[in-house]
Coordinates of C-alpha atoms (C1' of nucleotides) in Angstrom, one line a residue:
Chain T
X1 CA -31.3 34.6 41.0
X2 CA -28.5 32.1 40.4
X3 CA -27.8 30.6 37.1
X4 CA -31.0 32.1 35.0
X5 CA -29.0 34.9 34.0
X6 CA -28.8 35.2 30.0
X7 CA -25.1 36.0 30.5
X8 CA -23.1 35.7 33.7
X9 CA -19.4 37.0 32.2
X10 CA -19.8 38.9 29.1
X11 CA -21.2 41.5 27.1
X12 CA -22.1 39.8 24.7
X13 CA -20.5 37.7 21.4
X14 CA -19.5 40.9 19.7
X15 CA -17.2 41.6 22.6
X16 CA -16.1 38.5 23.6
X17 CA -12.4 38.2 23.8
X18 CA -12.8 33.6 24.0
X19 CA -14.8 32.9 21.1
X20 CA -13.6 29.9 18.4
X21 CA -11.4 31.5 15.8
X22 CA -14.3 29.9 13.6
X23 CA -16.5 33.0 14.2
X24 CA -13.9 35.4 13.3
X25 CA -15.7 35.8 9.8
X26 CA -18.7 37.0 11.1
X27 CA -19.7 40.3 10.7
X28 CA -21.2 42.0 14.0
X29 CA -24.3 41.6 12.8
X30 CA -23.7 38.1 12.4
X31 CA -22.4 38.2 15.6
X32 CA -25.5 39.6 16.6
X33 CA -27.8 36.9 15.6
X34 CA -25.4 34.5 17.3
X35 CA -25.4 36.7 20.3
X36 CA -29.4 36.9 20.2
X37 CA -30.8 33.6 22.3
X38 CA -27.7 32.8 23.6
X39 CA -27.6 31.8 27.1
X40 CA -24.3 30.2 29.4
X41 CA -24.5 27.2 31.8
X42 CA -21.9 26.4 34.3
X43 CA -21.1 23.0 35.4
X44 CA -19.7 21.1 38.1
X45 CA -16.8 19.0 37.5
X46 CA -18.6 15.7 36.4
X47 CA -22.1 16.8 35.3
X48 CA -23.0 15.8 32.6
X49 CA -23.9 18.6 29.5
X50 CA -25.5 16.2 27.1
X51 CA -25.9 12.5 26.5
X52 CA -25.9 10.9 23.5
X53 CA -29.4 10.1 21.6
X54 CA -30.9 12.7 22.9
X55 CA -32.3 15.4 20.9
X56 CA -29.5 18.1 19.9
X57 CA -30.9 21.5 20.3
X58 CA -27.8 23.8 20.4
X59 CA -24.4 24.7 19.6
X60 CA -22.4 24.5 22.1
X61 CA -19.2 26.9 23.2
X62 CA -17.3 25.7 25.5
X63 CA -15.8 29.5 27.2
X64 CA -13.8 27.4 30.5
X65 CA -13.0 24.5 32.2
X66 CA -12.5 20.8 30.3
X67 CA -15.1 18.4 28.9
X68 CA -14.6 14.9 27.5
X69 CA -16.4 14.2 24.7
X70 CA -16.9 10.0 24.3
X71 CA -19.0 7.5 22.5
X72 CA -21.6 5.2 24.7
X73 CA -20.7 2.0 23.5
X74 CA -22.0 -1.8 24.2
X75 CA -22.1 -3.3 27.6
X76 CA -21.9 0.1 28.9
X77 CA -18.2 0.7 27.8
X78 CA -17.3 4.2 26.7
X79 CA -14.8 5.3 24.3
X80 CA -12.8 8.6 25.1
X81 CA -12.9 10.3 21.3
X82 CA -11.0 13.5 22.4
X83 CA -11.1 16.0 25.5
X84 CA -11.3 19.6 24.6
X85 CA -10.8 23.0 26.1
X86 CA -11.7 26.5 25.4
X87 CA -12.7 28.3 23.3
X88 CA -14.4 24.9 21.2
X89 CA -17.3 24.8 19.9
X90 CA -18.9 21.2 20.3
X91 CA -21.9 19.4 19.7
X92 CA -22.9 20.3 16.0
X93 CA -22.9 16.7 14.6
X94 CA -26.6 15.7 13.8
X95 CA -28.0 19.3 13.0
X96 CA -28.1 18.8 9.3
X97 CA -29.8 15.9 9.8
X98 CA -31.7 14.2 12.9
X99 CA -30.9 16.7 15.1
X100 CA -30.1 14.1 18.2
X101 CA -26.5 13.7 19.6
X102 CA -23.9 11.5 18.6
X103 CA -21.7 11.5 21.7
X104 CA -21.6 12.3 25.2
X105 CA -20.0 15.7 26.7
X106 CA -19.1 16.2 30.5
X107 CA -17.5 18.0 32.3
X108 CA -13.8 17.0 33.8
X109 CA -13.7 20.4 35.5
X110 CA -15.6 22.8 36.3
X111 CA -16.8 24.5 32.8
X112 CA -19.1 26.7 31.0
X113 CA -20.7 26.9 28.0
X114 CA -22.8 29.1 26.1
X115 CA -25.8 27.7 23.9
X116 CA -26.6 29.2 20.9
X117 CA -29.3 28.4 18.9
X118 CA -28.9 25.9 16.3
X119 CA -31.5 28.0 13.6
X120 CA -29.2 31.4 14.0
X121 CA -26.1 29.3 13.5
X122 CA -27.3 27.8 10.3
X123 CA -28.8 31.2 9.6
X124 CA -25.0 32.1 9.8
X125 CA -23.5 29.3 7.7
X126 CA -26.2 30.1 5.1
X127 CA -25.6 34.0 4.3
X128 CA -21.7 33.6 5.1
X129 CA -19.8 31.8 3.0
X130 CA -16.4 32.6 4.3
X131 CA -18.2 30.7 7.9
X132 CA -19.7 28.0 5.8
X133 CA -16.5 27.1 5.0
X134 CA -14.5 27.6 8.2
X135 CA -17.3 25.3 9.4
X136 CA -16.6 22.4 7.1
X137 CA -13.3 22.6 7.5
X138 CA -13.6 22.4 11.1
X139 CA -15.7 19.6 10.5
X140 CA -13.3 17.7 8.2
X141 CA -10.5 18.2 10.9
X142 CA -12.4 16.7 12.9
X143 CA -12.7 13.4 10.6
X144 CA -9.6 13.2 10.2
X145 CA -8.5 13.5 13.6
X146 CA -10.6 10.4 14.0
X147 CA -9.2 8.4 11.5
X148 CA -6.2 8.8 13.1
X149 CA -7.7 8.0 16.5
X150 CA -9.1 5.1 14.6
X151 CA -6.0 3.5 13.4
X152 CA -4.1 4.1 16.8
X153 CA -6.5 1.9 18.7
X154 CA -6.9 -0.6 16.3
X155 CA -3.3 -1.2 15.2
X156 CA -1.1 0.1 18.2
X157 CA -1.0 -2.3 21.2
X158 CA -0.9 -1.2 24.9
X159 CA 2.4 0.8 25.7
X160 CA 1.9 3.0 22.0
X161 CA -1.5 3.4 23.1
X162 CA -0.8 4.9 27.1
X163 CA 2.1 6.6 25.3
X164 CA -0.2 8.5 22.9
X165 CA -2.5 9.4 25.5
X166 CA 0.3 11.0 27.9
X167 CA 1.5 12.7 24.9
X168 CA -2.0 13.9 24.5
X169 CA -2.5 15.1 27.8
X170 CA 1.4 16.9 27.5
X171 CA 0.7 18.7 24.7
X172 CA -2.7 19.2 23.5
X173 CA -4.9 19.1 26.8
X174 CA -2.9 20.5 29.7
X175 CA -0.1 22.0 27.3
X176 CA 2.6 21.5 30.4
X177 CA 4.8 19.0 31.5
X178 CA 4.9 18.0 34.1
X179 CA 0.6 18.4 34.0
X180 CA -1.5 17.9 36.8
X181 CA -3.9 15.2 36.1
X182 CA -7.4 16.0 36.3
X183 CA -9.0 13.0 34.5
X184 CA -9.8 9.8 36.4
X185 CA -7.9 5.9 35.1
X186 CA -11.0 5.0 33.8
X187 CA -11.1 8.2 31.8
X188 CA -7.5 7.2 30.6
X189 CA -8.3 3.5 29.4
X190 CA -11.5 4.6 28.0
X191 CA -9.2 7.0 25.8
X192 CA -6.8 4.4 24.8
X193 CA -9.3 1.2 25.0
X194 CA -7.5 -0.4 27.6
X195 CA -8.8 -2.2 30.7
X196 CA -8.3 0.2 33.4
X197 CA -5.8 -2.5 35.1
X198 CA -3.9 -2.5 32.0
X199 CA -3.3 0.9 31.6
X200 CA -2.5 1.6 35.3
X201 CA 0.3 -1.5 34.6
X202 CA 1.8 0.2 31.3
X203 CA 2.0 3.3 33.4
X204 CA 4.3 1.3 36.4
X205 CA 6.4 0.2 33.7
X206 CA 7.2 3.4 32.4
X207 CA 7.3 5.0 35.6
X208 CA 10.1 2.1 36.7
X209 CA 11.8 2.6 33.2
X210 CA 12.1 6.6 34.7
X211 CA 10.6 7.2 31.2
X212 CA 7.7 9.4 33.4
X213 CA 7.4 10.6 37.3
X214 CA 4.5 10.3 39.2
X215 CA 3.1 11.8 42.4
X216 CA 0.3 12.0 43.7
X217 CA -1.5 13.9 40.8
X218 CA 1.2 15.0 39.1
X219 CA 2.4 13.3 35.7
X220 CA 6.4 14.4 34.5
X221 CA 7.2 13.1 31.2
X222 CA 11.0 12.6 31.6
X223 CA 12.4 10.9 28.9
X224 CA 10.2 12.8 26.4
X225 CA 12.3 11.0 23.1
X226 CA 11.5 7.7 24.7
X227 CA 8.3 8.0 24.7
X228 CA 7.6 9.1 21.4
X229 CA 9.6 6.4 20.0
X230 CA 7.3 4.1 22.3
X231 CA 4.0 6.0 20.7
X232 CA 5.6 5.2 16.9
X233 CA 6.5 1.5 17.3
X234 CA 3.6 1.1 18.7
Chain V
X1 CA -7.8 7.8 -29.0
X2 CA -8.7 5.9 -25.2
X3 CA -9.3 7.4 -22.2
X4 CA -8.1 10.9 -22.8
X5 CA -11.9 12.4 -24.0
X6 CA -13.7 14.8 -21.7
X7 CA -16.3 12.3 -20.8
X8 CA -17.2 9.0 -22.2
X9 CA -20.9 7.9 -21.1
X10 CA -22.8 10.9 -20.7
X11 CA -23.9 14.1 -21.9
X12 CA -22.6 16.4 -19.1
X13 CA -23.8 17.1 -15.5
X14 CA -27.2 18.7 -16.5
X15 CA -28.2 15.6 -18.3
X16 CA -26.7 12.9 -15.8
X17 CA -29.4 10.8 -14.1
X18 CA -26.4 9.1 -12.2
X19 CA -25.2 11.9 -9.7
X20 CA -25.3 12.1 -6.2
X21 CA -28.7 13.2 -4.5
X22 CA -26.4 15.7 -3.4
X23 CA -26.2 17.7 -6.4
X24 CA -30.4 18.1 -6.9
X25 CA -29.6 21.3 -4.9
X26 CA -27.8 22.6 -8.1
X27 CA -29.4 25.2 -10.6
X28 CA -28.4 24.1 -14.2
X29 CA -26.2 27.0 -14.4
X30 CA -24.5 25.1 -11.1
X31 CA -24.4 22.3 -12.7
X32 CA -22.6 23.8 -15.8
X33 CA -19.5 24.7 -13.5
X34 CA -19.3 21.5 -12.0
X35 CA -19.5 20.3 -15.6
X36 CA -17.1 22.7 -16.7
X37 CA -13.4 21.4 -16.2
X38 CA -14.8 17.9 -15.4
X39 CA -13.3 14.3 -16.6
X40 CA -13.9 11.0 -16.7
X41 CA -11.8 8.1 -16.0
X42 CA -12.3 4.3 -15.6
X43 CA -10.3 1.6 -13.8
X44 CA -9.6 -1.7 -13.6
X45 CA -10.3 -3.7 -10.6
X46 CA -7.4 -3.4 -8.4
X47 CA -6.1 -0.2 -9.3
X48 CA -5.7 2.5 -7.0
X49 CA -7.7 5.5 -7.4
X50 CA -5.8 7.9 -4.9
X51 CA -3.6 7.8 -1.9
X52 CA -2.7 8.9 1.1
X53 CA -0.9 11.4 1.3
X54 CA -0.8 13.0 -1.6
X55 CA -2.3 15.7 -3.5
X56 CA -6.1 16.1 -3.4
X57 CA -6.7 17.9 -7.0
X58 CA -10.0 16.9 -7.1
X59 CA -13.5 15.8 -5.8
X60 CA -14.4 12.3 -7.5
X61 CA -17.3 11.2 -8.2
X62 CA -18.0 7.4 -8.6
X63 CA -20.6 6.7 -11.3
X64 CA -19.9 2.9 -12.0
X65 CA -18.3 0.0 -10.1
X66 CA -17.1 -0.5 -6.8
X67 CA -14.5 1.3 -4.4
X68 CA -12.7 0.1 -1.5
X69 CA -11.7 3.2 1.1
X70 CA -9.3 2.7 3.4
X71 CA -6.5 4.2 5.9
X72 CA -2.9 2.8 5.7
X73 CA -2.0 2.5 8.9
X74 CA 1.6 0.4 10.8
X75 CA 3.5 -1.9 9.2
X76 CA 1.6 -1.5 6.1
X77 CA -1.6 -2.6 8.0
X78 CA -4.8 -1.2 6.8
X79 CA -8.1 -0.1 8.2
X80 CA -10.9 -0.6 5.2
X81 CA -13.4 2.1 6.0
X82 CA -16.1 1.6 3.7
X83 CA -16.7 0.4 0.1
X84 CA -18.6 2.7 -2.1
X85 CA -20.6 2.4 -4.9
X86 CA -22.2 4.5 -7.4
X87 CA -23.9 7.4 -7.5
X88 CA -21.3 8.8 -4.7
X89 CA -18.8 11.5 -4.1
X90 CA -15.3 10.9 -2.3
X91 CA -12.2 12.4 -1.4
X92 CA -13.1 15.4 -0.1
X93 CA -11.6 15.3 3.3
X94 CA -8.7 17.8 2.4
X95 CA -10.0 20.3 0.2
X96 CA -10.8 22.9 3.0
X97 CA -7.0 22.9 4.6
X98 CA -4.1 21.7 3.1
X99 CA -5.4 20.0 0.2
X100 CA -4.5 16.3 1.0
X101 CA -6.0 12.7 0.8
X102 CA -6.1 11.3 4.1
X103 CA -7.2 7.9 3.0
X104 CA -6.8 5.6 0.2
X105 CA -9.2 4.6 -2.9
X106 CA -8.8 1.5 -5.0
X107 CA -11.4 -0.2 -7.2
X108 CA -12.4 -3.3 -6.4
X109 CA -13.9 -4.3 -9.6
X110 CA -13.7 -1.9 -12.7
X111 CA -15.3 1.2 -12.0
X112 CA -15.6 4.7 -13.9
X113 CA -14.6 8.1 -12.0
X114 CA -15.7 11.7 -12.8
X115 CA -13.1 14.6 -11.6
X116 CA -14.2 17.5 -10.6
X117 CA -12.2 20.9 -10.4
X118 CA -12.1 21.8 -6.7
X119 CA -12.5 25.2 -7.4
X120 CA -15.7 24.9 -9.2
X121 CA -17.1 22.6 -6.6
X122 CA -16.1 25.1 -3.8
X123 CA -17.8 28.0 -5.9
X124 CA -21.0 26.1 -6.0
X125 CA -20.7 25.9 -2.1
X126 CA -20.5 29.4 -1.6
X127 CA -23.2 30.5 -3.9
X128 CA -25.8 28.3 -3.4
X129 CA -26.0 27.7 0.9
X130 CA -28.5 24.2 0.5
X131 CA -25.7 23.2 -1.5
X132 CA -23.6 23.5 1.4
X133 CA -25.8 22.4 3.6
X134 CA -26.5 19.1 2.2
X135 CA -22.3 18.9 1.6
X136 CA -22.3 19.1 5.5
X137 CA -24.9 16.8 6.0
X138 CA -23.0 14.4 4.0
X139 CA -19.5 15.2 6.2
X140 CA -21.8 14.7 9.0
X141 CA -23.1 11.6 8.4
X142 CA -19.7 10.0 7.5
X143 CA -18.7 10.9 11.1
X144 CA -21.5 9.2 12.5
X145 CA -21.2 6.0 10.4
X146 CA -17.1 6.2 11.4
X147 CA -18.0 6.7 14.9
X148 CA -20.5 3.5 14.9
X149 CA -17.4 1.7 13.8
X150 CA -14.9 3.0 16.0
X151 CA -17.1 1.5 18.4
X152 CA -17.8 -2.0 17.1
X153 CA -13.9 -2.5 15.8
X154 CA -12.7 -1.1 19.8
X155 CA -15.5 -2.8 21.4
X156 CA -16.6 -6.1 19.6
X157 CA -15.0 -9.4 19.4
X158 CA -14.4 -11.3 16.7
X159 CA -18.1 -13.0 15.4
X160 CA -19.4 -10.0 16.3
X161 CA -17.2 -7.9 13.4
X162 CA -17.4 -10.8 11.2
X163 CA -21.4 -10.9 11.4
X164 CA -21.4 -7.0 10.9
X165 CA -19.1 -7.4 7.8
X166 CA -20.9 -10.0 6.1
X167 CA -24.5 -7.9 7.4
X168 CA -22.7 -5.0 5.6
X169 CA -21.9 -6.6 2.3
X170 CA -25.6 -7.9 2.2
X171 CA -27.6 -5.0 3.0
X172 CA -25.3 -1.9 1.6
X173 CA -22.7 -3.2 -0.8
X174 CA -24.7 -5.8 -2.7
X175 CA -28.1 -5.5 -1.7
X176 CA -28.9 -9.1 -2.2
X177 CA -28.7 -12.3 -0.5
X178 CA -26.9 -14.6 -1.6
X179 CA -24.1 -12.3 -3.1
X180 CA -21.6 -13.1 -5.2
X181 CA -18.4 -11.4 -3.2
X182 CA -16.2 -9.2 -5.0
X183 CA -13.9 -8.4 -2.2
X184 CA -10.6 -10.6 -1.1
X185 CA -10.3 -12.0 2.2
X186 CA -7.6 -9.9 3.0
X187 CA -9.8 -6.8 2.5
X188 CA -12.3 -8.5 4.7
X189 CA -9.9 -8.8 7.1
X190 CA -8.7 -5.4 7.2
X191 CA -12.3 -4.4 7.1
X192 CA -12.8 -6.4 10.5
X193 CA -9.1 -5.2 12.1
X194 CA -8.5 -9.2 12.5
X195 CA -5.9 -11.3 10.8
X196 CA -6.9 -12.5 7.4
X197 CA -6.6 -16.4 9.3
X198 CA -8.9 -15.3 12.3
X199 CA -11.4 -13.6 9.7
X200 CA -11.7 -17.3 7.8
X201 CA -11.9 -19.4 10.8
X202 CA -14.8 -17.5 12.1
X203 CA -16.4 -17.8 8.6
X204 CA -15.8 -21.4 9.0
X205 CA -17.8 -21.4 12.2
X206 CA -20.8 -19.7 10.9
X207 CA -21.2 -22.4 8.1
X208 CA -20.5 -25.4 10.6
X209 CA -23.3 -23.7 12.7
X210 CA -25.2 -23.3 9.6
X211 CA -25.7 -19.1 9.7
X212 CA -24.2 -19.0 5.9
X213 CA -23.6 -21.0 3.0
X214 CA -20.4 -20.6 1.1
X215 CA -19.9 -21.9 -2.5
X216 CA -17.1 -20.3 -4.3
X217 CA -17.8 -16.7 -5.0
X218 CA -21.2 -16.9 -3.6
X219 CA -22.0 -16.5 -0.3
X220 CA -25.8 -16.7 1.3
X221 CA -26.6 -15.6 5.0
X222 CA -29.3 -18.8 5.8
X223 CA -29.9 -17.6 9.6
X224 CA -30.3 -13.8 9.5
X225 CA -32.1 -13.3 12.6
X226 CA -28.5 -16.0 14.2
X227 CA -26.3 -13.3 12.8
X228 CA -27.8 -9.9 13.8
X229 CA -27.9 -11.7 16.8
X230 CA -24.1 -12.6 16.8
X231 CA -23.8 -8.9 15.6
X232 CA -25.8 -7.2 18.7
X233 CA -23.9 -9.9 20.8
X234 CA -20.6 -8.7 20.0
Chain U
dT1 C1' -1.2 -29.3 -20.2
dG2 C1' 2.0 -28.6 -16.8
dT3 C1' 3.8 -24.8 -14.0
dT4 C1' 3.9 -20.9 -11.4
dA5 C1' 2.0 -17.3 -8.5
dG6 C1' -1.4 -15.7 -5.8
dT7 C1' -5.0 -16.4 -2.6
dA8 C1' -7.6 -19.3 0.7
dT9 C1' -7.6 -22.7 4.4
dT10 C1' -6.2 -25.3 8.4
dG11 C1' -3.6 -26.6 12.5
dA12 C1' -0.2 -25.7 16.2
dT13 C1' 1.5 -22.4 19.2
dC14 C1' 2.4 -18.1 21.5
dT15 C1' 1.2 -13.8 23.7
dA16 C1' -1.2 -9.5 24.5
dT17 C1' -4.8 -8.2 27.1
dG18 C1' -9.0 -8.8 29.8
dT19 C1' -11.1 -10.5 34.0
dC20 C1' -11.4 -11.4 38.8
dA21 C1' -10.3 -10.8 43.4
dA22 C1' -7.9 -8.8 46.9
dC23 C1' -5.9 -4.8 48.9
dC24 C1' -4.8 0.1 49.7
dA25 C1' -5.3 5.2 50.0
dA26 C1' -7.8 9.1 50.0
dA27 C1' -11.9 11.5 50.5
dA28 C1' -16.5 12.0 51.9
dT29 C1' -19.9 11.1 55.3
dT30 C1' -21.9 9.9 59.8
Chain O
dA1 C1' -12.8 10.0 65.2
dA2 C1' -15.0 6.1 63.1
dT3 C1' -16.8 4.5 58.9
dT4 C1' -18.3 4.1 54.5
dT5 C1' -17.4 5.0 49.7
dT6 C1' -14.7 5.8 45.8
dG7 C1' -10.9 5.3 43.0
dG8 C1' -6.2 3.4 42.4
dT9 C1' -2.9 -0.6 42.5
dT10 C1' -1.3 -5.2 42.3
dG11 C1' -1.2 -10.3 41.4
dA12 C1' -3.0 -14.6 39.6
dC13 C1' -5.2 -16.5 35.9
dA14 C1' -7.9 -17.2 31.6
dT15 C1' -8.6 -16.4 26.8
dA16 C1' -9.2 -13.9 22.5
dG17 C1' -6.7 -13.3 18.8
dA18 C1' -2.1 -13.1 16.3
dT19 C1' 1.6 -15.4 14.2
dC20 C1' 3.9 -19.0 11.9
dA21 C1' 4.1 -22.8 9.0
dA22 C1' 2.2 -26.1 6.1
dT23 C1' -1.2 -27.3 2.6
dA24 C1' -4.9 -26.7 -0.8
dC25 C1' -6.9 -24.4 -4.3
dT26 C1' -7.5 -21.2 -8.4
dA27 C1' -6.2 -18.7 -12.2
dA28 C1' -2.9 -17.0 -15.2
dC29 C1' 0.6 -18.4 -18.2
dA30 C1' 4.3 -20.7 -20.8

DNA sequence: TGTTAGTATTGATCTATGTCAACCAAAATT
DNA sequence: AATTTTGGTTGACATAGATCAATACTAACA
């Protein structure tokens, strides 16, 4: 029996050593009732684990691997909103309201993720208020991650924009540098809303301006100063 | 005595038949602490409410006029987010971290603000959980609307944002057509992420091509079907 | 009532960025 | 090993949209 399993890696929510700091205000019975209909998936590097507009019946935790998280847009562009790694919890946005999804998750590596049910969750944020409010404020970091996002793409032009992302990937996704690269071009441009071509050519000219090395999949930024003075100007 | 009384217009919270749908969750008693430390202010068109940046003492509520919000982004370029109008609550983004506005509010025509204590409103959270629910609904739901224009500012050209602007002002700010626009071209612009010259020469087309009619203040979308057209189109 | 200041409009020009098409390299498949 | 597929790279070209500068309008004000 492959993959039915109600938990492949723990013993359960009360014991797990991986969980988001959000559920440190549960109590283990709270835990519990988390812990109840859980179940864990594991995906392949580029499955998909939702898609947007479709109904949103979980929580989700992702416990390894890497996921993008991106907006379907018009003429079947994407945008890259963020990429996230573990221990996150994701996909949370429409169950006060519509329940359906708002975004598209999949995997950039291997990954897995446990699904808790979206009525023990709420049954969490309602008889914890300490939770409740680690919630919202997760959920107001989140906003204003965006905004930021938001004014980025639509003020910075191309070399601020690839520098961001680098400086992205650097610090908050691979947290290394030099990083190994596990996310396609189109991945990249979708993140900065660039034309693929275009962000591949800001990339040559900061790889001949030794501002970053490049081989094969690995990414070195060198001249680290440079490009955060590139990423402010804009 | 001007503008230094507890409240103006109303007989406290209890009574108010102008508060957001998100305080019918409330018991009385509720409602008395919101009431409690709360103030009224108005303002004159043009003056700014809050900014960036600084200290968020309070959640406002907007009873009467008209609010412009908006992040300040490069080279004192700004990204109009939405623009508000009574019965609504703002400036909440903060209030669960570091206690900080991460956008900026300024009236657009002469508007009155109630000030609630932070403290109270937080209280009311954690006692009453469908008051908290419906507070993350709300958070919710201004993701979704700032992620459907994160995608049509990265994504459409343009008529497209101009159609969706003047779409906007019809059906959510004003509710009529015609409308008699309170809002500078500039803001229009920024609302759009297009120069204020680009904003107007598309404007221009649309009357050439007959989709609106412009006469001073006023302005009348003829073609509606043209422009949610030109909208979808991008 | 003339003047000033702010906002709106228009035209001319420049440039950032997308598109298209070709080519290459690596990986997967036969 | 040969071949198809997939993703990455490069160059040539087209264009959406910004910028700059001049002009027109409107409203406050002396």
């Amino acid at each position: 029996m492959i993959n039915f399993k109600r938990s492949v890696n723990c013993g359960g929510c009360s014991e797990c050593n991986n969980k988001s700091p959000l559920f440190n205000s549960l109590s283990s019975e709270e835990l519990e009732i988390i812990n109840k209909d859980r179940f864990e998936v594991t995906y392949k590097s580029g499955e998909m684990i939702f898609k947007q507009g479709t109904a949103s019946t979980h929580i989700l935790m992702l416990t390894s691997g890497l996921v993008k998280i991106y907006l379907e847009g018009y003429n079947s562009k994407n945008l890259l909103l963020k990429v996230i790694k573990p221990p996150r919890i994701f996909g949370a946005l429409g169950i006060y309201f519509d329940n359906r999804n708002y975004y598209t998750a999949t995997a950039l590596e291997n990954s897995t993720v446990c699904f808790v049910s979206v009525d023990n969750f709420k049954q969490c944020v309602r008889s914890n208020p300490d939770f409740a409010e680690k919630f919202i404020e997760h959920l107001n970091r989140n906003s204003v991650y965006a905004f930021g996002r938001f004014v980025d793409l639509t003020q910075k032009q191309m070399p601020g924009r690839v520098a961001d992302a680098l400086l992205y990937l650097a610090n908050d996704v691979y947290e290394s540098n030099p990083f190994k690269i596990t996310i396609s071009r189109q991945d990249l441009a979708e993140m900065t809303s660039l034309s693929k071509e275009s962000f591949i050519r800001i990339l040559k000219e900061f790889k001949e301006e030794n501002i970053i090395k490049m081989n094969g999949d690995f990414i070195e930024i060198s001249k680290m100063d440079a490009l955060k003075k590139i990423s402010q100007v804009g």
